[in-house]
Amino acid sequence: MRPRIPVGSPFQLLLLAASFALAGYAGVRLLADDWFGVALWFVGAALLHDLVLLPLYAALDRALVRGLGTRRERAGYVRVPAALSALLLLVWFPLISGMVESRYRSATGLPGDVFLARWLLITAVLFGGSALLLVLRSRVRRAAKQRPPAVH
């Protein structure tokens, strides 16, 4: 008996083919002007991340967990919002820092001075939601420990 190859529905296959076509089109457009510069940027970004940034934020995370003197799952309540906030800062840094505010305003007609306040608000909401989740889960655990065992 031959093993059956898992294949999705026709709709999934159509979506997959469309995404490959779109990625191929984007790749051709991206590499059309300066393919060497783009390839160098991708390789440099991968090397910078893997050889510099990953050890740096892994050591920072380890120091955070040790410094808090807490279990690793509790450190996730700080780690996840910090990582999301840092990712947003990394992606939107030119606008958050105000370095390209005039260019942004001339290109879009929208004010560019709102990004810092919005990033700070999103960061506060992320950390506040994480703190709320920590409090709720600890109360549920405490209530479960105090509940008497069920008699059957």
mmCIF file of C-alpha atoms in Angstrom:
data_model
loop_
_atom_site.group_PDB
_atom_site.id
_atom_site.type_symbol
_atom_site.label_atom_id
_atom_site.label_comp_id
_atom_site.label_asym_id
_atom_site.label_seq_id
_atom_site.Cartn_x
_atom_site.Cartn_y
_atom_site.Cartn_z
ATOM 1 C CA MET A 1 0.000 0.000 0.000
ATOM 2 C CA ARG A 2 1.437 3.369 -1.043
ATOM 3 C CA PRO A 3 1.487 6.214 1.472
ATOM 4 C CA ARG A 4 -1.076 8.889 0.772
ATOM 5 C CA ILE A 5 0.328 12.356 0.142
ATOM 6 C CA PRO A 6 -1.632 14.950 2.107
ATOM 7 C CA VAL A 7 -3.043 17.538 -0.263
ATOM 8 C CA GLY A 8 -5.290 20.385 0.779
ATOM 9 C CA SER A 9 -8.586 21.395 -0.700
ATOM 10 C CA PRO A 10 -8.658 22.992 -4.166
ATOM 11 C CA PHE A 11 -9.205 26.380 -2.513
ATOM 12 C CA GLN A 12 -6.070 25.936 -0.370
ATOM 13 C CA LEU A 13 -4.048 24.917 -3.412
ATOM 14 C CA LEU A 14 -5.333 27.947 -5.337
ATOM 15 C CA LEU A 15 -4.383 30.258 -2.456
ATOM 16 C CA LEU A 16 -0.944 28.657 -2.233
ATOM 17 C CA ALA A 17 -0.357 29.051 -5.978
ATOM 18 C CA ALA A 18 -1.517 32.681 -5.827
ATOM 19 C CA SER A 19 0.807 33.437 -2.915
ATOM 20 C CA PHE A 20 3.759 31.867 -4.758
ATOM 21 C CA ALA A 21 2.907 33.901 -7.856
ATOM 22 C CA LEU A 22 2.700 37.113 -5.818
ATOM 23 C CA ALA A 23 5.987 36.345 -4.024
ATOM 24 C CA GLY A 24 7.647 35.586 -7.360
ATOM 25 C CA TYR A 25 6.390 38.841 -8.854
ATOM 26 C CA ALA A 26 7.602 40.791 -5.812
ATOM 27 C CA GLY A 27 10.979 39.056 -6.005
ATOM 28 C CA VAL A 28 11.392 39.876 -9.693
ATOM 29 C CA ARG A 29 10.461 43.528 -9.074
ATOM 30 C CA LEU A 30 12.741 43.743 -6.041
ATOM 31 C CA LEU A 31 15.746 42.205 -7.758
ATOM 32 C CA ALA A 32 15.287 44.056 -11.076
ATOM 33 C CA ASP A 33 17.260 47.188 -10.198
ATOM 34 C CA ASP A 34 20.001 46.224 -7.757
ATOM 35 C CA TRP A 35 20.016 42.469 -7.246
ATOM 36 C CA PHE A 36 23.481 42.441 -5.676
ATOM 37 C CA GLY A 37 22.603 45.114 -3.127
ATOM 38 C CA VAL A 38 19.393 43.306 -2.165
ATOM 39 C CA ALA A 39 21.179 39.957 -1.843
ATOM 40 C CA LEU A 40 23.939 41.599 0.208
ATOM 41 C CA TRP A 41 21.316 43.215 2.456
ATOM 42 C CA PHE A 42 19.557 39.865 3.059
ATOM 43 C CA VAL A 43 22.799 38.036 3.839
ATOM 44 C CA GLY A 44 24.019 40.882 6.044
ATOM 45 C CA ALA A 45 20.716 41.044 7.916
ATOM 46 C CA ALA A 46 20.753 37.285 8.518
ATOM 47 C CA LEU A 47 24.360 37.349 9.739
ATOM 48 C CA LEU A 48 23.754 40.401 11.928
ATOM 49 C CA HIS A 49 20.717 38.759 13.487
ATOM 50 C CA ASP A 50 22.226 35.312 14.005
ATOM 51 C CA LEU A 51 25.712 36.336 15.121
ATOM 52 C CA VAL A 52 25.040 39.569 17.033
ATOM 53 C CA LEU A 53 21.410 40.218 17.909
ATOM 54 C CA LEU A 54 20.281 36.699 18.860
ATOM 55 C CA PRO A 55 23.053 36.149 21.447
ATOM 56 C CA LEU A 56 22.476 39.676 22.736
ATOM 57 C CA TYR A 57 18.767 39.345 23.391
ATOM 58 C CA ALA A 58 19.123 35.752 24.599
ATOM 59 C CA ALA A 59 21.610 36.961 27.226
ATOM 60 C CA LEU A 60 19.312 39.856 28.083
ATOM 61 C CA ASP A 61 16.398 37.455 28.494
ATOM 62 C CA ARG A 62 18.446 35.117 30.681
ATOM 63 C CA ALA A 63 19.556 38.057 32.849
ATOM 64 C CA LEU A 64 15.942 39.215 33.139
ATOM 65 C CA VAL A 65 14.746 35.796 34.294
ATOM 66 C CA ARG A 66 17.602 35.495 36.817
ATOM 67 C CA GLY A 67 17.238 39.100 37.944
ATOM 68 C CA LEU A 68 13.540 38.731 38.643
ATOM 69 C CA GLY A 69 14.205 35.539 40.555
ATOM 70 C CA THR A 70 11.067 34.043 39.102
ATOM 71 C CA ARG A 71 10.057 31.021 37.141
ATOM 72 C CA ARG A 72 10.494 31.089 33.380
ATOM 73 C CA GLU A 73 6.740 31.060 32.606
ATOM 74 C CA ARG A 74 6.236 34.177 34.722
ATOM 75 C CA ALA A 75 9.013 35.956 32.813
ATOM 76 C CA GLY A 76 6.905 35.526 29.654
ATOM 77 C CA TYR A 77 4.531 38.177 30.955
ATOM 78 C CA VAL A 78 7.362 40.680 30.528
ATOM 79 C CA ARG A 79 9.119 38.987 27.627
ATOM 80 C CA VAL A 80 6.207 38.872 25.163
ATOM 81 C CA PRO A 81 5.080 42.523 25.373
ATOM 82 C CA ALA A 82 8.715 43.670 25.379
ATOM 83 C CA ALA A 83 9.446 41.653 22.227
ATOM 84 C CA LEU A 84 6.329 42.941 20.454
ATOM 85 C CA SER A 85 7.102 46.514 21.454
ATOM 86 C CA ALA A 86 10.706 46.154 20.291
ATOM 87 C CA LEU A 87 9.551 44.699 16.985
ATOM 88 C CA LEU A 88 7.200 47.625 16.432
ATOM 89 C CA LEU A 89 10.002 50.031 17.313
ATOM 90 C CA LEU A 90 12.354 48.303 14.892
ATOM 91 C CA VAL A 91 9.876 48.398 12.011
ATOM 92 C CA TRP A 92 8.595 51.941 12.563
ATOM 93 C CA PHE A 93 11.759 53.559 14.008
ATOM 94 C CA PRO A 94 12.188 56.258 11.330
ATOM 95 C CA LEU A 95 8.641 57.495 11.931
ATOM 96 C CA ILE A 96 8.691 57.022 15.725
ATOM 97 C CA SER A 97 11.954 58.955 16.027
ATOM 98 C CA GLY A 98 10.637 61.739 13.771
ATOM 99 C CA MET A 99 13.593 61.432 11.385
ATOM 100 C CA VAL A 100 11.399 61.321 8.260
ATOM 101 C CA GLU A 101 8.423 63.352 9.446
ATOM 102 C CA SER A 102 8.611 65.969 6.687
ATOM 103 C CA ARG A 103 9.057 63.334 3.972
ATOM 104 C CA TYR A 104 6.121 61.354 5.370
ATOM 105 C CA ARG A 105 3.922 64.462 5.448
ATOM 106 C CA SER A 106 4.830 65.432 1.867
ATOM 107 C CA ALA A 107 4.253 61.897 0.556
ATOM 108 C CA THR A 108 0.978 61.167 2.348
ATOM 109 C CA GLY A 109 -0.428 64.507 3.447
ATOM 110 C CA LEU A 110 -0.849 63.048 6.945
ATOM 111 C CA PRO A 111 0.856 64.276 10.101
ATOM 112 C CA GLY A 112 3.976 62.319 11.008
ATOM 113 C CA ASP A 113 4.296 63.462 14.600
ATOM 114 C CA VAL A 114 1.786 60.970 16.033
ATOM 115 C CA PHE A 115 3.866 57.803 15.799
ATOM 116 C CA LEU A 116 5.804 58.189 19.056
ATOM 117 C CA ALA A 117 2.637 58.695 21.094
ATOM 118 C CA ARG A 118 0.922 55.781 19.349
ATOM 119 C CA TRP A 119 3.894 53.470 19.892
ATOM 120 C CA LEU A 120 4.013 54.420 23.575
ATOM 121 C CA LEU A 121 0.253 53.815 23.854
ATOM 122 C CA ILE A 122 0.511 50.410 22.163
ATOM 123 C CA THR A 123 3.432 49.500 24.450
ATOM 124 C CA ALA A 124 1.442 50.530 27.526
ATOM 125 C CA VAL A 125 -1.560 48.493 26.369
ATOM 126 C CA LEU A 126 0.660 45.446 25.724
ATOM 127 C CA PHE A 127 2.249 45.599 29.179
ATOM 128 C CA GLY A 128 -1.070 46.435 30.853
ATOM 129 C CA GLY A 129 -2.803 43.517 29.165
ATOM 130 C CA SER A 130 0.037 41.222 30.132
ATOM 131 C CA ALA A 131 -0.157 42.374 33.772
ATOM 132 C CA LEU A 132 -3.925 41.891 33.766
ATOM 133 C CA LEU A 133 -3.523 38.391 32.358
ATOM 134 C CA LEU A 134 -0.916 37.576 35.027
ATOM 135 C CA VAL A 135 -3.225 38.757 37.815
ATOM 136 C CA LEU A 136 -6.228 36.858 36.424
ATOM 137 C CA ARG A 137 -4.302 33.623 35.978
ATOM 138 C CA SER A 138 -2.768 33.814 39.449
ATOM 139 C CA ARG A 139 -6.225 34.356 40.981
ATOM 140 C CA VAL A 140 -7.612 31.375 39.078
ATOM 141 C CA ARG A 141 -4.714 29.211 40.280
ATOM 142 C CA ARG A 142 -5.174 30.406 43.861
ATOM 143 C CA ALA A 143 -8.927 29.721 43.721
ATOM 144 C CA ALA A 144 -8.298 26.253 42.289
ATOM 145 C CA LYS A 145 -5.885 25.439 45.139
ATOM 146 C CA GLN A 146 -8.340 26.614 47.796
ATOM 147 C CA ARG A 147 -11.295 24.697 46.377
ATOM 148 C CA PRO A 148 -11.972 21.459 48.264
ATOM 149 C CA PRO A 149 -11.654 18.244 46.264
ATOM 150 C CA ALA A 150 -14.847 16.953 44.702
ATOM 151 C CA VAL A 151 -16.431 13.929 46.357
ATOM 152 C CA HIS A 152 -17.689 11.276 43.976
#
